[in-house]
Amino acid sequence: MDNHDKLALPVGTTLDRFIMRKQEDFPYATGELSQLLRDIALAAKIVNREINRSGLIDIAGAYGNRNVQGEDQQKLDVIANIRFIRALRNGGEVCTIISEEDEDMIQTGNVQGKYVVAIDPLDGSSNIDVNVSIGTIFSIYRRVSPTGSEGTAQDCLQTGTHQAAAGYVIYGSSTMLVYTTGNGVNGFTYEPSLGEFFLSHPNIQTPTTGKVYSVNEGLSEYFSEGMKNYVSYCKEEGYSARYIGSLVADFHRNLLKGGIYMYPGTSKVPNGKLRLMYECNPLAFIVEQAGGKSSDGRRRTLELEPTETHVRCPVFIGSTEMVDKAEEFLAAEVLQGEVK
Ligand SMILES: O=P(O)(O)OC[C@H]1O[C@](O)(COP(=O)(O)O)[C@@H](O)[C@@H]1O
Ligand SMILES: [Mg+2]
Ligand SMILES: [Mg+2]
């Protein structure tokens, strides 16, 4: 009987109770990570409320600033960023934060905090004003430097294999929080009238293959030969193309139903668009814990060395057999290149 069976909690268990019961599984746990997960859930509830009424109040549209990625910040990007940073600062468990919306590391002042958080406060920004599912993505590391001082770059630039926990919130037809602490993946659905997340998707396992591929084909003229060949293969196999344009939403669908999401390197952007620390690493941890796979087309995402906090990397993530197949096509291209 493995851990999951021993601690199988019924659907409908509240998130708080689930976190508490899971903590009991680790006799040496001190409760800080549990509290940190609760802090994130609290901020998610507040951001969810803002999103649900975003059409009614003046929080639609651009904020008027550009972030470190050179993207126009949406007002909700900024609001979500403020809400999550405030919750993590007030919670006291986090010493340093890296956020998509801030160029530099954010020191919270909690020098006794044992954790570092990397966060994409609002994912799918291009979909905010058009009522399409968006999300929040987070990744949690234990600091490597001693407590008592601010977190360091070394604390923030750890490979994904060192994550203590990771997760995302999807603000869709319902709002869900999905996370892992390296002991399986569980999903919780938010019940707004009770203000609680309830266990709705215990021990998520992703199918080893699927019939859905997700990629922005608008970029296909910049795709490599191998990538073009894999997309043709998906069409020949009769797969359906599904691309919401919100990473969290495309990932979530494929996690539950099977499929592959790809944001490849292209001749225009060789490292692709997505960020390793707060988009690819957390989702790679989740997909692996659910029995799936994530790579940059060649190397395991979780083993990629982060060179700086906002570094980008190509990503192929989802059902293992589909990621394997995509890698095969990319490898064939390299071989052909060598033959020529
Ligand atoms: O419009 P493109 O180039 O296909 O990019 C869409 C991708 O960019 C993102 O919006 C990037 O994330 P942010 O919205 O957090 O910047 C992903 O959610 C999405 O999958
Ligand atoms: Mg994003
Ligand atoms: Mg974002």
mmCIF file of C-alpha atoms and ligand atoms in Angstrom:
data_model
loop_
_atom_site.group_PDB
_atom_site.id
_atom_site.type_symbol
_atom_site.label_atom_id
_atom_site.label_comp_id
_atom_site.label_asym_id
_atom_site.label_seq_id
_atom_site.Cartn_x
_atom_site.Cartn_y
_atom_site.Cartn_z
ATOM 1 C CA MET A 1 0.000 0.000 0.000
ATOM 2 C CA ASP A 2 1.768 3.231 -1.096
ATOM 3 C CA ASN A 3 1.516 6.685 0.463
ATOM 4 C CA HIS A 4 -1.450 7.669 -1.693
ATOM 5 C CA ASP A 5 -3.554 4.722 -0.473
ATOM 6 C CA LYS A 6 -2.507 5.298 3.165
ATOM 7 C CA LEU A 7 -3.518 8.948 3.005
ATOM 8 C CA ALA A 8 -6.318 8.734 0.420
ATOM 9 C CA LEU A 9 -8.583 11.524 1.543
ATOM 10 C CA PRO A 10 -12.179 11.653 0.303
ATOM 11 C CA VAL A 11 -13.263 14.011 -2.436
ATOM 12 C CA GLY A 12 -14.700 17.047 -0.697
ATOM 13 C CA THR A 13 -11.915 17.303 1.870
ATOM 14 C CA THR A 14 -11.007 20.947 2.330
ATOM 15 C CA LEU A 15 -7.578 22.103 1.177
ATOM 16 C CA ASP A 16 -6.654 23.116 4.728
ATOM 17 C CA ARG A 17 -7.475 19.685 6.087
ATOM 18 C CA PHE A 18 -5.665 17.983 3.192
ATOM 19 C CA ILE A 19 -2.508 20.058 3.797
ATOM 20 C CA MET A 20 -2.643 19.251 7.509
ATOM 21 C CA ARG A 21 -3.129 15.523 6.944
ATOM 22 C CA LYS A 22 -0.341 15.389 4.333
ATOM 23 C CA GLN A 23 1.980 17.178 6.756
ATOM 24 C CA GLU A 24 1.408 14.374 9.279
ATOM 25 C CA ASP A 25 2.979 12.117 6.674
ATOM 26 C CA PHE A 26 6.304 13.888 7.302
ATOM 27 C CA PRO A 27 7.091 13.545 11.040
ATOM 28 C CA TYR A 28 9.871 16.139 10.813
ATOM 29 C CA ALA A 29 7.702 18.680 8.992
ATOM 30 C CA THR A 30 7.522 21.961 10.853
ATOM 31 C CA GLY A 31 4.437 23.361 9.165
ATOM 32 C CA GLU A 32 6.132 26.221 7.301
ATOM 33 C CA LEU A 33 5.523 24.762 3.829
ATOM 34 C CA SER A 34 1.923 24.001 4.815
ATOM 35 C CA GLN A 35 1.446 27.596 5.915
ATOM 36 C CA LEU A 36 3.046 28.856 2.695
ATOM 37 C CA LEU A 37 0.581 26.787 0.615
ATOM 38 C CA ARG A 38 -2.260 28.291 2.647
ATOM 39 C CA ASP A 39 -0.900 31.800 2.000
ATOM 40 C CA ILE A 40 -0.925 31.099 -1.743
ATOM 41 C CA ALA A 41 -4.483 29.736 -1.556
ATOM 42 C CA LEU A 42 -5.610 32.880 0.267
ATOM 43 C CA ALA A 43 -4.121 35.175 -2.390
ATOM 44 C CA ALA A 44 -5.708 33.010 -5.101
ATOM 45 C CA LYS A 45 -9.158 33.538 -3.535
ATOM 46 C CA ILE A 46 -8.653 37.323 -3.552
ATOM 47 C CA VAL A 47 -7.372 37.377 -7.140
ATOM 48 C CA ASN A 48 -10.241 35.096 -8.185
ATOM 49 C CA ARG A 49 -12.713 37.650 -6.829
ATOM 50 C CA GLU A 50 -10.997 40.453 -8.806
ATOM 51 C CA ILE A 51 -11.008 38.374 -11.998
ATOM 52 C CA ASN A 52 -14.668 37.398 -11.657
ATOM 53 C CA ARG A 53 -15.748 41.011 -11.535
ATOM 54 C CA SER A 54 -13.056 42.442 -13.802
ATOM 55 C CA GLY A 55 -15.640 43.348 -16.464
ATOM 56 C CA LEU A 56 -17.618 45.419 -13.957
ATOM 57 C CA ILE A 57 -14.906 47.487 -12.388
ATOM 58 C CA ASP A 58 -12.159 49.484 -14.036
ATOM 59 C CA ILE A 59 -9.474 46.817 -13.970
ATOM 60 C CA ALA A 60 -9.665 45.825 -17.610
ATOM 61 C CA GLY A 61 -6.952 46.728 -20.105
ATOM 62 C CA ALA A 62 -3.346 47.816 -20.032
ATOM 63 C CA TYR A 63 -1.673 49.284 -16.974
ATOM 64 C CA GLY A 64 0.578 51.544 -19.053
ATOM 65 C CA ASN A 65 3.929 49.973 -18.077
ATOM 66 C CA ARG A 66 6.153 47.355 -19.712
ATOM 67 C CA ASN A 67 7.604 44.519 -17.647
ATOM 68 C CA VAL A 68 11.131 43.120 -17.836
ATOM 69 C CA GLN A 69 9.987 40.877 -20.721
ATOM 70 C CA GLY A 70 9.094 43.950 -22.763
ATOM 71 C CA GLU A 71 5.395 43.023 -22.519
ATOM 72 C CA ASP A 72 2.640 45.574 -21.838
ATOM 73 C CA GLN A 73 1.487 44.870 -18.312
ATOM 74 C CA GLN A 74 -2.263 44.415 -17.927
ATOM 75 C CA LYS A 75 -3.890 45.941 -14.848
ATOM 76 C CA LEU A 76 -4.703 42.447 -13.596
ATOM 77 C CA ASP A 77 -1.058 41.411 -14.004
ATOM 78 C CA VAL A 78 -0.156 44.201 -11.582
ATOM 79 C CA ILE A 79 -3.063 43.527 -9.185
ATOM 80 C CA ALA A 80 -2.307 39.794 -9.027
ATOM 81 C CA ASN A 81 1.381 40.552 -8.499
ATOM 82 C CA ILE A 82 0.614 42.886 -5.584
ATOM 83 C CA ARG A 83 -1.818 40.401 -3.992
ATOM 84 C CA PHE A 84 0.523 37.403 -4.119
ATOM 85 C CA ILE A 85 3.563 39.374 -2.942
ATOM 86 C CA ARG A 86 1.559 40.810 -0.038
ATOM 87 C CA ALA A 87 0.247 37.377 1.011
ATOM 88 C CA LEU A 88 3.739 35.840 0.844
ATOM 89 C CA ARG A 89 5.294 38.755 2.727
ATOM 90 C CA ASN A 90 2.620 38.742 5.455
ATOM 91 C CA GLY A 91 2.746 34.961 5.752
ATOM 92 C CA GLY A 92 6.348 35.160 6.957
ATOM 93 C CA GLU A 93 7.610 31.888 5.413
ATOM 94 C CA VAL A 94 9.187 33.383 2.273
ATOM 95 C CA CYS A 95 12.432 35.373 2.296
ATOM 96 C CA THR A 96 12.652 36.135 -1.435
ATOM 97 C CA ILE A 97 10.325 36.163 -4.439
ATOM 98 C CA ILE A 98 11.011 36.193 -8.163
ATOM 99 C CA SER A 99 8.071 37.360 -10.218
ATOM 100 C CA GLU A 100 7.451 37.648 -13.944
ATOM 101 C CA GLU A 101 6.352 41.237 -13.311
ATOM 102 C CA ASP A 102 9.516 42.374 -11.464
ATOM 103 C CA GLU A 103 13.012 42.597 -12.956
ATOM 104 C CA ASP A 104 14.846 42.012 -9.704
ATOM 105 C CA MET A 105 14.460 39.577 -6.809
ATOM 106 C CA ILE A 106 11.943 40.864 -4.238
ATOM 107 C CA GLN A 107 13.224 40.729 -0.652
ATOM 108 C CA THR A 108 10.243 40.341 1.667
ATOM 109 C CA GLY A 109 12.082 41.268 4.871
ATOM 110 C CA ASN A 110 11.335 37.828 6.309
ATOM 111 C CA VAL A 111 15.014 36.946 6.874
ATOM 112 C CA GLN A 112 13.987 33.915 8.944
ATOM 113 C CA GLY A 113 11.870 32.675 6.044
ATOM 114 C CA LYS A 114 13.112 29.294 4.748
ATOM 115 C CA TYR A 115 11.510 29.462 1.319
ATOM 116 C CA VAL A 116 11.901 31.182 -2.036
ATOM 117 C CA VAL A 117 8.950 31.487 -4.425
ATOM 118 C CA ALA A 118 9.047 31.979 -8.202
ATOM 119 C CA ILE A 119 5.686 33.152 -9.528
ATOM 120 C CA ASP A 120 3.798 34.030 -12.701
ATOM 121 C CA PRO A 121 1.031 35.996 -10.985
ATOM 122 C CA LEU A 122 -1.222 36.108 -14.015
ATOM 123 C CA ASP A 123 -0.696 33.673 -16.871
ATOM 124 C CA GLY A 124 -2.469 34.130 -20.189
ATOM 125 C CA SER A 125 -2.493 37.924 -20.004
ATOM 126 C CA SER A 126 -3.650 38.257 -23.619
ATOM 127 C CA ASN A 127 -6.892 36.533 -22.594
ATOM 128 C CA ILE A 128 -7.720 38.664 -19.531
ATOM 129 C CA ASP A 129 -10.180 41.047 -21.206
ATOM 130 C CA VAL A 130 -11.914 38.444 -23.347
ATOM 131 C CA ASN A 131 -13.168 36.168 -20.562
ATOM 132 C CA VAL A 132 -10.980 33.193 -21.478
ATOM 133 C CA SER A 133 -9.388 31.014 -18.761
ATOM 134 C CA ILE A 134 -6.237 32.450 -17.208
ATOM 135 C CA GLY A 135 -4.059 31.316 -14.320
ATOM 136 C CA THR A 136 -1.324 31.746 -11.733
ATOM 137 C CA ILE A 137 1.772 29.494 -11.659
ATOM 138 C CA PHE A 138 4.091 29.067 -8.642
ATOM 139 C CA SER A 139 7.251 27.192 -7.733
ATOM 140 C CA ILE A 140 8.662 26.817 -4.198
ATOM 141 C CA TYR A 141 12.279 26.131 -3.185
ATOM 142 C CA ARG A 142 13.971 25.796 0.219
ATOM 143 C CA ARG A 143 16.686 28.400 0.508
ATOM 144 C CA VAL A 144 20.272 27.092 0.472
ATOM 145 C CA SER A 145 21.748 30.092 2.312
ATOM 146 C CA PRO A 146 21.375 30.216 6.116
ATOM 147 C CA THR A 147 18.390 32.067 7.598
ATOM 148 C CA GLY A 148 18.965 35.434 9.240
ATOM 149 C CA SER A 149 19.756 37.337 6.066
ATOM 150 C CA GLU A 150 18.114 38.134 2.738
ATOM 151 C CA GLY A 151 17.770 35.401 0.117
ATOM 152 C CA THR A 152 20.492 35.242 -2.521
ATOM 153 C CA ALA A 153 20.682 34.648 -6.278
ATOM 154 C CA GLN A 154 21.911 31.153 -5.415
ATOM 155 C CA ASP A 155 18.685 30.545 -3.487
ATOM 156 C CA CYS A 156 16.661 31.649 -6.503
ATOM 157 C CA LEU A 157 18.611 29.978 -9.323
ATOM 158 C CA GLN A 158 18.171 26.319 -8.389
ATOM 159 C CA THR A 159 17.349 23.604 -10.941
ATOM 160 C CA GLY A 160 13.764 22.409 -11.037
ATOM 161 C CA THR A 161 14.703 19.080 -9.439
ATOM 162 C CA HIS A 162 15.132 21.031 -6.169
ATOM 163 C CA GLN A 163 11.550 22.293 -6.017
ATOM 164 C CA ALA A 164 9.877 21.591 -2.668
ATOM 165 C CA ALA A 165 6.449 22.206 -4.191
ATOM 166 C CA ALA A 166 4.824 23.637 -7.308
ATOM 167 C CA GLY A 167 1.347 24.379 -8.569
ATOM 168 C CA TYR A 168 -1.045 26.527 -10.481
ATOM 169 C CA VAL A 169 -4.436 28.119 -10.134
ATOM 170 C CA ILE A 170 -6.758 28.115 -13.128
ATOM 171 C CA TYR A 171 -9.451 30.810 -13.183
ATOM 172 C CA GLY A 172 -11.858 29.179 -15.603
ATOM 173 C CA SER A 173 -15.448 27.994 -15.661
ATOM 174 C CA SER A 174 -14.571 26.980 -12.139
ATOM 175 C CA THR A 175 -11.467 27.968 -10.214
ATOM 176 C CA MET A 176 -9.062 25.200 -9.308
ATOM 177 C CA LEU A 177 -5.782 24.908 -7.437
ATOM 178 C CA VAL A 178 -3.561 22.016 -8.519
ATOM 179 C CA TYR A 179 -0.281 21.301 -6.721
ATOM 180 C CA THR A 180 2.393 18.778 -5.801
ATOM 181 C CA THR A 181 4.935 18.474 -3.001
ATOM 182 C CA GLY A 182 6.615 15.563 -4.766
ATOM 183 C CA ASN A 183 4.070 13.082 -3.474
ATOM 184 C CA GLY A 184 1.525 12.970 -6.285
ATOM 185 C CA VAL A 185 -0.677 15.703 -7.789
ATOM 186 C CA ASN A 186 -4.027 16.792 -6.350
ATOM 187 C CA GLY A 187 -6.638 19.252 -7.603
ATOM 188 C CA PHE A 188 -9.027 21.363 -5.519
ATOM 189 C CA THR A 189 -12.078 23.210 -6.779
ATOM 190 C CA TYR A 190 -13.086 26.545 -5.240
ATOM 191 C CA GLU A 191 -16.589 26.932 -3.779
ATOM 192 C CA PRO A 192 -16.980 30.747 -3.686
ATOM 193 C CA SER A 193 -20.084 30.767 -1.471
ATOM 194 C CA LEU A 194 -18.128 28.911 1.207
ATOM 195 C CA GLY A 195 -14.781 30.509 0.407
ATOM 196 C CA GLU A 196 -13.125 27.072 0.459
ATOM 197 C CA PHE A 197 -11.121 24.881 -1.899
ATOM 198 C CA PHE A 198 -12.360 21.249 -1.851
ATOM 199 C CA LEU A 199 -10.492 18.155 -3.064
ATOM 200 C CA SER A 200 -12.090 17.324 -6.436
ATOM 201 C CA HIS A 201 -9.283 15.651 -8.403
ATOM 202 C CA PRO A 202 -7.278 13.314 -6.122
ATOM 203 C CA ASN A 203 -4.049 11.763 -7.325
ATOM 204 C CA ILE A 204 -4.166 13.058 -10.915
ATOM 205 C CA GLN A 205 -2.571 10.723 -13.467
ATOM 206 C CA THR A 206 -2.085 12.006 -17.013
ATOM 207 C CA PRO A 207 -2.726 9.567 -19.903
ATOM 208 C CA THR A 208 0.487 8.273 -21.522
ATOM 209 C CA THR A 209 -0.788 9.479 -24.885
ATOM 210 C CA GLY A 210 -3.584 11.627 -26.285
ATOM 211 C CA LYS A 211 -5.121 13.121 -29.426
ATOM 212 C CA VAL A 212 -4.582 16.815 -28.825
ATOM 213 C CA TYR A 213 -1.622 18.996 -29.770
ATOM 214 C CA SER A 214 -1.283 22.609 -28.608
ATOM 215 C CA VAL A 215 1.087 24.993 -30.404
ATOM 216 C CA ASN A 216 0.789 28.466 -31.926
ATOM 217 C CA GLU A 217 0.825 27.482 -35.612
ATOM 218 C CA GLY A 218 0.890 31.149 -36.471
ATOM 219 C CA LEU A 219 4.621 30.846 -35.846
ATOM 220 C CA SER A 220 5.079 27.785 -38.065
ATOM 221 C CA GLU A 221 7.096 29.535 -40.762
ATOM 222 C CA TYR A 222 9.762 30.036 -38.102
ATOM 223 C CA PHE A 223 9.605 26.417 -36.924
ATOM 224 C CA SER A 224 12.581 24.111 -37.508
ATOM 225 C CA GLU A 225 12.238 21.233 -40.006
ATOM 226 C CA GLY A 226 11.852 18.723 -37.188
ATOM 227 C CA MET A 227 9.119 20.782 -35.563
ATOM 228 C CA LYS A 228 7.265 21.224 -38.865
ATOM 229 C CA ASN A 229 7.502 17.458 -39.421
ATOM 230 C CA TYR A 230 6.108 16.695 -35.965
ATOM 231 C CA VAL A 231 3.131 19.022 -36.513
ATOM 232 C CA SER A 232 2.465 17.303 -39.875
ATOM 233 C CA TYR A 233 2.671 13.953 -38.081
ATOM 234 C CA CYS A 234 0.054 15.133 -35.542
ATOM 235 C CA LYS A 235 -2.268 16.053 -38.420
ATOM 236 C CA GLU A 236 -1.662 12.735 -40.214
ATOM 237 C CA GLU A 237 -2.515 10.947 -36.967
ATOM 238 C CA GLY A 238 -5.807 12.850 -36.874
ATOM 239 C CA TYR A 239 -5.020 14.720 -33.647
ATOM 240 C CA SER A 240 -7.081 17.821 -32.829
ATOM 241 C CA ALA A 241 -5.387 21.215 -32.607
ATOM 242 C CA ARG A 242 -6.311 23.059 -29.405
ATOM 243 C CA TYR A 243 -4.580 26.319 -28.441
ATOM 244 C CA ILE A 244 -6.183 28.650 -25.883
ATOM 245 C CA GLY A 245 -3.183 30.935 -25.620
ATOM 246 C CA SER A 246 -3.140 30.577 -21.819
ATOM 247 C CA LEU A 247 -0.406 28.121 -20.874
ATOM 248 C CA VAL A 248 -2.186 27.082 -17.646
ATOM 249 C CA ALA A 249 -5.444 26.325 -19.473
ATOM 250 C CA ASP A 250 -3.808 24.388 -22.333
ATOM 251 C CA PHE A 251 -1.648 22.488 -19.835
ATOM 252 C CA HIS A 252 -4.580 21.687 -17.523
ATOM 253 C CA ARG A 253 -6.716 20.261 -20.342
ATOM 254 C CA ASN A 254 -3.885 18.082 -21.600
ATOM 255 C CA LEU A 255 -2.994 16.971 -18.049
ATOM 256 C CA LEU A 256 -6.507 15.585 -17.530
ATOM 257 C CA LYS A 257 -7.269 14.347 -21.056
ATOM 258 C CA GLY A 258 -3.849 13.590 -22.562
ATOM 259 C CA GLY A 259 -2.043 15.741 -25.107
ATOM 260 C CA ILE A 260 1.070 17.786 -25.729
ATOM 261 C CA TYR A 261 1.701 21.517 -25.323
ATOM 262 C CA MET A 262 4.661 22.962 -27.194
ATOM 263 C CA TYR A 263 6.320 26.365 -27.267
ATOM 264 C CA PRO A 264 9.395 25.557 -29.358
ATOM 265 C CA GLY A 265 12.462 27.566 -30.126
ATOM 266 C CA THR A 266 12.067 29.204 -33.533
ATOM 267 C CA SER A 267 14.363 30.996 -35.955
ATOM 268 C CA LYS A 268 12.943 34.229 -34.491
ATOM 269 C CA VAL A 269 13.190 33.302 -30.798
ATOM 270 C CA PRO A 270 15.618 30.358 -30.437
ATOM 271 C CA ASN A 271 14.756 29.929 -26.743
ATOM 272 C CA GLY A 272 11.020 30.205 -27.285
ATOM 273 C CA LYS A 273 8.852 32.488 -25.153
ATOM 274 C CA LEU A 274 8.157 30.747 -21.869
ATOM 275 C CA ARG A 275 10.191 31.296 -18.701
ATOM 276 C CA LEU A 276 11.975 28.386 -16.996
ATOM 277 C CA MET A 277 11.641 29.446 -13.336
ATOM 278 C CA TYR A 278 7.934 30.312 -13.056
ATOM 279 C CA GLU A 279 6.285 28.643 -16.046
ATOM 280 C CA CYS A 280 8.213 25.561 -17.273
ATOM 281 C CA ASN A 281 9.762 24.193 -14.039
ATOM 282 C CA PRO A 282 6.573 24.187 -11.927
ATOM 283 C CA LEU A 283 4.477 22.581 -14.680
ATOM 284 C CA ALA A 284 7.271 20.065 -15.411
ATOM 285 C CA PHE A 285 7.291 19.018 -11.722
ATOM 286 C CA ILE A 286 3.519 18.535 -11.841
ATOM 287 C CA VAL A 287 3.439 16.630 -15.119
ATOM 288 C CA GLU A 288 6.213 14.276 -13.987
ATOM 289 C CA GLN A 289 4.410 13.654 -10.688
ATOM 290 C CA ALA A 290 1.301 12.813 -12.752
ATOM 291 C CA GLY A 291 3.238 10.330 -14.912
ATOM 292 C CA GLY A 292 3.919 12.649 -17.876
ATOM 293 C CA LYS A 293 7.047 14.272 -19.284
ATOM 294 C CA SER A 294 8.610 17.694 -19.998
ATOM 295 C CA SER A 295 11.701 18.657 -21.989
ATOM 296 C CA ASP A 296 13.190 21.426 -24.117
ATOM 297 C CA GLY A 297 13.068 19.010 -27.024
ATOM 298 C CA ARG A 298 16.215 17.251 -25.889
ATOM 299 C CA ARG A 299 16.924 17.781 -22.192
ATOM 300 C CA ARG A 300 14.669 17.192 -19.159
ATOM 301 C CA THR A 301 13.214 20.586 -18.189
ATOM 302 C CA LEU A 302 13.827 19.990 -14.473
ATOM 303 C CA GLU A 303 17.581 19.541 -15.088
ATOM 304 C CA LEU A 304 18.055 22.761 -17.058
ATOM 305 C CA GLU A 305 20.486 25.117 -15.322
ATOM 306 C CA PRO A 306 18.874 28.543 -14.780
ATOM 307 C CA THR A 307 21.357 31.242 -15.837
ATOM 308 C CA GLU A 308 19.160 34.144 -14.722
ATOM 309 C CA THR A 309 15.739 34.564 -13.136
ATOM 310 C CA HIS A 310 13.812 35.365 -16.316
ATOM 311 C CA VAL A 311 15.628 32.907 -18.618
ATOM 312 C CA ARG A 312 13.425 31.394 -21.367
ATOM 313 C CA CYS A 313 13.503 27.829 -22.670
ATOM 314 C CA PRO A 314 11.661 25.796 -25.317
ATOM 315 C CA VAL A 315 9.086 23.433 -23.836
ATOM 316 C CA PHE A 316 7.446 20.172 -24.905
ATOM 317 C CA ILE A 317 5.176 19.005 -22.080
ATOM 318 C CA GLY A 318 2.395 16.499 -21.548
ATOM 319 C CA SER A 319 1.772 12.813 -22.286
ATOM 320 C CA THR A 320 5.024 10.854 -22.266
ATOM 321 C CA GLU A 321 4.571 9.054 -25.599
ATOM 322 C CA MET A 322 3.737 12.323 -27.367
ATOM 323 C CA VAL A 323 6.751 14.179 -25.942
ATOM 324 C CA ASP A 324 8.943 11.197 -26.864
ATOM 325 C CA LYS A 325 7.632 11.346 -30.430
ATOM 326 C CA ALA A 326 8.246 15.084 -30.716
ATOM 327 C CA GLU A 327 11.804 14.570 -29.454
ATOM 328 C CA GLU A 328 12.294 11.866 -32.085
ATOM 329 C CA PHE A 329 11.385 14.306 -34.878
ATOM 330 C CA LEU A 330 13.690 16.977 -33.470
ATOM 331 C CA ALA A 331 16.537 14.456 -33.098
ATOM 332 C CA ALA A 332 16.003 13.276 -36.708
ATOM 333 C CA GLU A 333 16.453 16.874 -37.869
ATOM 334 C CA VAL A 334 19.802 17.128 -36.038
ATOM 335 C CA LEU A 335 20.935 13.846 -37.635
ATOM 336 C CA GLN A 336 19.881 15.005 -41.131
ATOM 337 C CA GLY A 337 21.750 18.236 -40.475
ATOM 338 C CA GLU A 338 24.871 16.212 -39.642
ATOM 339 C CA VAL A 339 24.452 14.031 -42.801
ATOM 340 C CA LYS A 340 24.225 17.097 -45.093
HETATM 341 O O1 LIG B 1 0.622 34.370 -28.116
HETATM 342 P P1 LIG B 1 1.657 33.309 -28.059
HETATM 343 O O2 LIG B 1 2.992 33.718 -28.628
HETATM 344 O O3 LIG B 1 1.193 32.018 -28.630
HETATM 345 O O4 LIG B 1 1.944 33.050 -26.507
HETATM 346 C C1 LIG B 1 0.951 32.504 -25.673
HETATM 347 C C2 LIG B 1 1.633 32.060 -24.429
HETATM 348 O O5 LIG B 1 2.165 33.191 -23.756
HETATM 349 C C3 LIG B 1 1.658 33.268 -22.420
HETATM 350 O O6 LIG B 1 0.581 34.143 -22.391
HETATM 351 C C4 LIG B 1 2.815 33.772 -21.577
HETATM 352 O O7 LIG B 1 2.439 33.944 -20.264
HETATM 353 P P2 LIG B 1 2.048 35.356 -19.616
HETATM 354 O O8 LIG B 1 0.679 35.678 -20.041
HETATM 355 O O9 LIG B 1 2.164 35.058 -18.166
HETATM 356 O O10 LIG B 1 3.069 36.373 -20.054
HETATM 357 C C5 LIG B 1 1.205 31.846 -22.104
HETATM 358 O O11 LIG B 1 0.199 31.780 -21.163
HETATM 359 C C6 LIG B 1 0.683 31.379 -23.459
HETATM 360 O O12 LIG B 1 0.698 29.996 -23.603
HETATM 361 MG MG MG B 2 2.772 33.027 -18.159
HETATM 362 MG MG MG B 3 2.107 36.281 -16.555
#
